[in-house]
CSV table of C-alpha atoms and ligand atoms in Angstrom, one decimal:
chain,number,residue,atom,x,y,z
K,1,UNK,CA,-154.0,-44.2,127.0
K,2,UNK,CA,-151.7,-43.3,129.8
K,3,UNK,CA,-149.5,-40.8,128.1
K,4,UNK,CA,-146.4,-43.0,128.4
K,5,UNK,CA,-143.7,-43.1,125.7
K,6,UNK,CA,-144.0,-45.7,123.0
K,7,UNK,CA,-141.7,-48.1,121.3
K,8,UNK,CA,-142.1,-49.2,117.6
K,9,UNK,CA,-143.0,-52.9,117.3
K,10,UNK,CA,-143.9,-53.7,113.7
K,11,UNK,CA,-145.8,-52.5,110.6
K,12,UNK,CA,-148.9,-53.9,108.8
K,13,UNK,CA,-150.7,-52.7,105.7
K,14,UNK,CA,-154.0,-51.0,106.4
K,15,UNK,CA,-156.9,-50.8,103.9
K,16,UNK,CA,-154.8,-52.6,101.4
K,17,UNK,CA,-152.3,-49.9,100.7
K,18,UNK,CA,-151.4,-47.9,103.8
K,19,UNK,CA,-148.2,-48.7,105.8
K,20,UNK,CA,-149.1,-48.5,109.5
K,21,UNK,CA,-146.8,-48.7,112.5
K,22,UNK,CA,-147.8,-50.4,115.7
K,23,UNK,CA,-146.3,-49.0,118.9
K,24,UNK,CA,-146.2,-50.4,122.4
K,25,UNK,CA,-146.5,-48.2,125.5
K,26,UNK,CA,-143.4,-48.6,127.7
K,27,UNK,CA,-145.6,-47.8,130.8
K,28,UNK,CA,-149.0,-49.5,130.5
K,29,UNK,CA,-147.9,-51.9,127.6
K,30,UNK,CA,-150.9,-51.1,125.5
K,31,UNK,CA,-150.4,-51.3,121.7
K,32,UNK,CA,-151.5,-48.5,119.4
K,33,UNK,CA,-151.5,-47.9,115.7
K,34,UNK,CA,-150.1,-44.7,114.1
K,35,UNK,CA,-152.6,-41.8,114.5
K,36,UNK,CA,-155.6,-43.3,112.7
K,37,UNK,CA,-156.3,-40.8,109.9
K,38,UNK,CA,-158.1,-43.5,107.9
K,39,UNK,CA,-161.2,-44.1,110.1
K,40,UNK,CA,-163.7,-42.4,107.7
K,41,UNK,CA,-162.8,-45.0,105.1
K,42,UNK,CA,-162.8,-47.8,107.7
K,43,UNK,CA,-166.3,-47.0,108.7
K,44,UNK,CA,-167.7,-46.4,105.2
K,45,UNK,CA,-170.4,-48.7,103.9
K,46,UNK,CA,-167.8,-50.6,102.0
K,47,UNK,CA,-166.2,-52.0,105.1
K,48,UNK,CA,-168.7,-51.4,107.9
K,49,UNK,CA,-170.8,-54.6,107.8
K,50,UNK,CA,-172.2,-56.5,110.8
K,51,UNK,CA,-169.4,-59.1,110.6
K,52,UNK,CA,-169.8,-62.8,110.2
K,53,UNK,CA,-169.3,-63.4,113.9
K,54,UNK,CA,-171.7,-60.8,115.3
K,55,UNK,CA,-174.8,-63.1,115.7
K,56,UNK,CA,-172.9,-66.0,117.3
K,57,UNK,CA,-171.0,-63.5,119.5
K,58,UNK,CA,-174.3,-62.0,120.8
K,59,UNK,CA,-175.6,-65.5,121.7
K,60,UNK,CA,-172.4,-66.3,123.6
K,61,UNK,CA,-172.4,-62.9,125.3
K,62,UNK,CA,-176.0,-63.5,126.5
K,63,UNK,CA,-174.8,-66.5,128.5
K,64,UNK,CA,-171.6,-64.7,129.6
K,65,UNK,CA,-173.5,-61.7,130.9
K,66,UNK,CA,-176.2,-63.8,132.6
K,67,UNK,CA,-173.5,-65.8,134.3
K,68,UNK,CA,-171.4,-62.7,135.4
K,69,UNK,CA,-174.5,-60.8,136.5
K,70,UNK,CA,-175.5,-63.7,138.8
K,71,UNK,CA,-172.0,-64.6,140.3
K,72,UNK,CA,-171.2,-60.9,140.9
K,73,UNK,CA,-174.5,-60.4,142.7
K,74,UNK,CA,-175.5,-57.5,140.4
K,75,UNK,CA,-178.9,-56.0,140.8
K,76,UNK,CA,-180.6,-53.6,138.4
K,77,UNK,CA,-180.4,-52.5,134.8
K,78,UNK,CA,-177.8,-53.4,132.1
K,79,UNK,CA,-176.6,-51.1,129.3
K,80,UNK,CA,-175.0,-52.7,126.2
K,81,UNK,CA,-172.6,-49.9,125.1
K,82,UNK,CA,-171.8,-50.1,121.4
K,83,UNK,CA,-174.3,-52.9,121.1
K,84,UNK,CA,-174.9,-52.4,117.4
K,85,UNK,CA,-178.4,-53.4,116.1
K,86,UNK,CA,-179.4,-54.5,119.6
K,87,UNK,CA,-179.3,-58.3,119.4
K,88,UNK,CA,-177.5,-58.9,122.7
K,89,UNK,CA,-179.8,-56.4,124.4
K,90,UNK,CA,-182.9,-58.3,123.1
K,91,UNK,CA,-181.4,-61.7,124.1
K,92,UNK,CA,-180.8,-60.4,127.6
K,93,UNK,CA,-184.3,-59.0,127.8
K,94,UNK,CA,-185.7,-62.3,126.6
K,95,UNK,CA,-184.3,-64.1,129.7
K,96,UNK,CA,-185.7,-61.4,132.0
K,97,UNK,CA,-182.9,-58.8,132.4
K,98,UNK,CA,-183.8,-55.1,132.2
K,99,UNK,CA,-181.3,-54.4,129.4
K,100,UNK,CA,-180.9,-51.2,127.3
K,101,UNK,CA,-178.9,-50.4,124.1
K,102,UNK,CA,-176.6,-47.5,123.4
K,103,UNK,CA,-174.9,-47.2,120.0
K,104,UNK,CA,-174.5,-43.9,118.2
K,105,UNK,CA,-173.2,-45.6,115.0
K,106,UNK,CA,-175.9,-48.3,114.3
K,107,UNK,CA,-179.6,-48.5,113.8
K,108,UNK,CA,-181.5,-50.0,116.7
K,109,UNK,CA,-183.3,-53.0,115.2
K,110,UNK,CA,-183.8,-55.5,118.0
K,111,UNK,CA,-184.1,-53.2,121.0
K,112,UNK,CA,-186.6,-50.6,119.8
K,113,UNK,CA,-188.2,-49.0,122.9
K,114,UNK,CA,-185.2,-49.8,125.0
K,115,UNK,CA,-182.5,-47.3,124.1
K,116,UNK,CA,-180.4,-46.1,127.1
K,117,UNK,CA,-177.9,-43.4,127.8
K,118,UNK,CA,-174.5,-44.0,129.5
K,119,UNK,CA,-175.1,-41.1,132.0
K,120,UNK,CA,-178.0,-43.1,133.7
K,121,UNK,CA,-177.3,-45.5,136.5
K,122,UNK,CA,-176.8,-49.2,135.7
K,123,UNK,CA,-175.9,-52.2,137.6
K,124,UNK,CA,-173.8,-53.4,134.7
K,125,UNK,CA,-172.4,-51.8,131.5
K,126,UNK,CA,-171.2,-54.3,128.8
K,127,UNK,CA,-169.0,-53.5,125.8
K,128,UNK,CA,-168.1,-56.4,123.4
K,129,UNK,CA,-165.7,-55.7,120.6
K,130,UNK,CA,-165.8,-52.0,121.3
K,131,UNK,CA,-162.6,-51.1,123.3
K,132,UNK,CA,-160.2,-51.9,120.4
K,133,UNK,CA,-162.0,-49.3,118.2
K,134,UNK,CA,-161.1,-46.4,120.6
K,135,UNK,CA,-158.8,-43.8,118.9
K,136,UNK,CA,-158.8,-41.9,122.2
K,137,UNK,CA,-158.8,-44.7,124.6
K,138,UNK,CA,-159.0,-42.8,127.9
K,139,UNK,CA,-161.6,-40.3,126.7
K,140,UNK,CA,-163.7,-43.0,124.9
K,141,UNK,CA,-163.5,-45.7,127.6
K,142,UNK,CA,-164.4,-43.2,130.3
K,143,UNK,CA,-167.8,-42.8,128.7
K,144,UNK,CA,-168.8,-46.2,129.9
K,145,UNK,CA,-168.2,-45.2,133.5
K,146,UNK,CA,-170.1,-41.9,133.4
K,147,UNK,CA,-173.1,-43.2,135.4
K,148,UNK,CA,-170.8,-45.0,137.9
K,149,UNK,CA,-172.1,-48.5,137.1
K,150,UNK,CA,-171.5,-51.2,139.7
K,151,UNK,CA,-169.8,-53.4,137.1
K,152,UNK,CA,-168.3,-52.9,133.6
K,153,UNK,CA,-167.7,-56.0,131.4
K,154,UNK,CA,-165.4,-55.5,128.5
K,155,UNK,CA,-164.8,-58.0,125.7
K,156,UNK,CA,-161.6,-57.3,123.7
K,157,UNK,CA,-158.5,-59.2,122.7
K,158,UNK,CA,-155.8,-59.0,125.3
K,159,UNK,CA,-152.4,-57.8,124.1
K,160,UNK,CA,-149.6,-59.7,125.6
K,161,UNK,CA,-146.7,-58.8,123.3
K,162,UNK,CA,-148.0,-60.7,120.2
K,163,UNK,CA,-146.3,-59.9,116.9
K,164,UNK,CA,-147.4,-58.7,113.5
K,165,UNK,CA,-149.1,-62.1,112.9
K,166,UNK,CA,-151.6,-61.6,115.7
K,167,UNK,CA,-155.0,-62.4,114.2
K,168,UNK,CA,-156.7,-59.7,116.3
K,169,UNK,CA,-155.0,-56.8,114.5
K,170,UNK,CA,-157.4,-56.9,111.5
K,171,UNK,CA,-155.4,-54.3,109.6
K,172,UNK,CA,-157.9,-54.5,106.8
K,173,UNK,CA,-160.3,-52.6,107.4
K,174,UNK,CA,-158.3,-50.7,110.0
K,175,UNK,CA,-160.9,-50.3,112.7
K,176,UNK,CA,-158.8,-51.9,115.5
K,177,UNK,CA,-156.5,-49.1,116.6
K,178,UNK,CA,-155.8,-49.7,120.3
K,179,UNK,CA,-155.1,-53.1,122.0
K,180,UNK,CA,-155.5,-53.4,125.7
K,181,UNK,CA,-152.9,-55.1,127.9
K,182,UNK,CA,-153.6,-56.2,131.5
K,183,UNK,CA,-151.6,-53.1,132.6
K,184,UNK,CA,-153.7,-50.8,130.4
K,185,UNK,CA,-156.9,-52.2,132.0
K,186,UNK,CA,-155.4,-51.7,135.5
K,187,UNK,CA,-154.3,-48.2,134.7
K,188,UNK,CA,-157.8,-47.2,133.5
K,189,UNK,CA,-159.4,-48.8,136.5
K,190,UNK,CA,-157.1,-46.8,138.9
K,191,UNK,CA,-157.8,-43.5,137.1
K,192,UNK,CA,-161.6,-44.0,137.4
K,193,UNK,CA,-161.6,-45.4,140.9
K,194,UNK,CA,-162.6,-48.9,139.9
K,195,UNK,CA,-161.2,-52.4,140.8
K,196,UNK,CA,-160.3,-54.9,138.2
K,197,UNK,CA,-161.9,-58.2,139.1
K,198,UNK,CA,-160.3,-60.2,136.3
K,199,UNK,CA,-158.4,-59.7,133.1
K,200,UNK,CA,-158.9,-62.6,130.8
K,201,UNK,CA,-157.8,-63.4,127.3
K,202,UNK,CA,-161.0,-61.7,126.0
K,203,UNK,CA,-163.0,-60.7,129.0
K,204,UNK,CA,-162.2,-58.0,131.6
K,205,UNK,CA,-164.4,-57.2,134.5
K,206,UNK,CA,-164.3,-53.8,136.4
K,207,UNK,CA,-166.1,-53.2,139.7
K,208,UNK,CA,-166.9,-50.1,141.7
K,209,UNK,CA,-166.7,-51.8,145.0
K,210,UNK,CA,-164.2,-54.5,146.0
K,211,UNK,CA,-165.4,-58.0,145.1
K,212,UNK,CA,-165.0,-60.8,147.6
K,213,UNK,CA,-162.7,-63.8,146.8
K,214,UNK,CA,-165.4,-66.3,146.0
K,215,UNK,CA,-167.3,-64.0,143.5
K,216,UNK,CA,-163.9,-63.0,142.1
K,217,UNK,CA,-162.9,-66.6,141.5
K,218,UNK,CA,-166.3,-67.4,139.9
K,219,UNK,CA,-165.8,-64.3,137.6
K,220,UNK,CA,-162.4,-65.6,136.6
K,221,UNK,CA,-164.0,-68.8,135.4
K,222,UNK,CA,-166.5,-66.8,133.3
K,223,UNK,CA,-165.7,-68.5,130.0
K,224,UNK,CA,-166.5,-71.9,131.4
K,225,UNK,CA,-169.4,-70.5,133.3
K,226,UNK,CA,-170.8,-69.0,130.1
K,227,UNK,CA,-170.6,-72.4,128.4
K,228,UNK,CA,-172.5,-74.1,131.3
K,229,UNK,CA,-175.0,-71.3,131.3
K,230,UNK,CA,-175.6,-71.9,127.6
K,231,UNK,CA,-176.7,-75.4,128.4
K,232,UNK,CA,-179.3,-74.4,131.0
K,233,UNK,CA,-180.7,-71.2,129.4
K,234,UNK,CA,-183.2,-73.1,127.1
K,235,UNK,CA,-184.8,-74.5,130.3
K,236,UNK,CA,-185.4,-71.0,131.7
K,237,UNK,CA,-187.8,-69.9,129.0
K,238,UNK,CA,-188.1,-66.3,127.8
K,239,UNK,CA,-190.1,-64.5,130.5
K,240,UNK,CA,-189.0,-61.1,129.2
K,241,UNK,CA,-190.9,-61.5,125.9
K,242,UNK,CA,-194.4,-61.4,127.5
K,243,UNK,CA,-193.2,-58.7,130.0
K,244,UNK,CA,-192.0,-56.5,127.1
K,245,UNK,CA,-195.1,-57.1,125.0
K,246,UNK,CA,-197.2,-55.8,127.9
K,247,UNK,CA,-194.9,-52.9,128.5
K,248,UNK,CA,-194.7,-51.7,124.9
K,249,UNK,CA,-198.5,-52.0,124.4
K,250,UNK,CA,-199.3,-49.8,127.4
K,251,UNK,CA,-200.0,-46.2,126.2
K,252,UNK,CA,-197.7,-43.6,127.7
K,253,UNK,CA,-199.7,-41.3,130.0
K,254,UNK,CA,-199.8,-37.7,128.9
K,255,UNK,CA,-198.0,-35.2,131.2
K,256,UNK,CA,-200.4,-33.6,133.6
K,257,UNK,CA,-201.0,-29.9,133.8
K,258,UNK,CA,-199.1,-29.2,137.0
K,259,UNK,CA,-196.2,-31.3,135.8
K,260,UNK,CA,-195.5,-29.9,132.3
K,261,UNK,CA,-192.1,-31.4,132.0
K,262,UNK,CA,-193.0,-34.8,133.5
K,263,UNK,CA,-190.9,-37.4,132.0
K,264,UNK,CA,-192.4,-40.6,130.5
K,265,UNK,CA,-192.3,-43.7,132.7
K,266,UNK,CA,-189.6,-45.3,130.6
K,267,UNK,CA,-187.4,-42.2,131.0
K,268,UNK,CA,-188.1,-42.0,134.7
K,269,UNK,CA,-187.0,-45.5,135.2
K,270,UNK,CA,-183.9,-45.0,133.2
K,271,UNK,CA,-183.1,-41.9,135.3
K,272,UNK,CA,-184.0,-43.6,138.6
K,273,UNK,CA,-181.5,-44.3,141.4
L,301,ZN,ZN1,-149.6,-46.4,128.3
């Protein structure tokens, strides 16, 4: 990530047979595997399933994002970066958020009609279980910040010097290749001109503008906040379903003669701001 020198920590066996070293950066304290030459196999059909946790995680993330969006005072669109088949995006739209999906590796199943691009402007970009997959952490993580979103919410296991028995390493199938320390998050934020609102055990929040002490304190309590939000969400209904039914059923107007390159309304709104 930061170009600092590394110190060998331990080895684990990757893909059942490959000895892999894990190295800690002496500067930002991030942990990285040996150069991951095995990723083609890691992402082959044999290993690249949805994962047993993915549905439950999306339901939890729905409450977490709803909570953070409110307490941080965010206004505007959300992009779920690396959002897989789009379940979190759909769940956020259900409760009224204007959420979009970006994932170049998965098929968009739940968020058809709501694909987004990271270059556009968003109030919030979210990335759950994405950052630990980055083989080029600086280059890859920077992509989330391209459109200068107001907030970036990252869910990834926090490296705090854990040993070879850390359950987040998942050496089989070898997809987790970089582990973010608090120092690594702070280093990235500084490079990109962002503030770090909170670094939690799994959730880190970046903001473009400085966040006041009350909002910052509420963001720090986001795991409890998400649990409380989960209790009240069923009472709020799903206003986004009727809204999207209407939106998707409206025929897109054809570009007019004097505007041959006119973008479609959905593209216009994604490019707005
Ligand atoms: Zn480093």
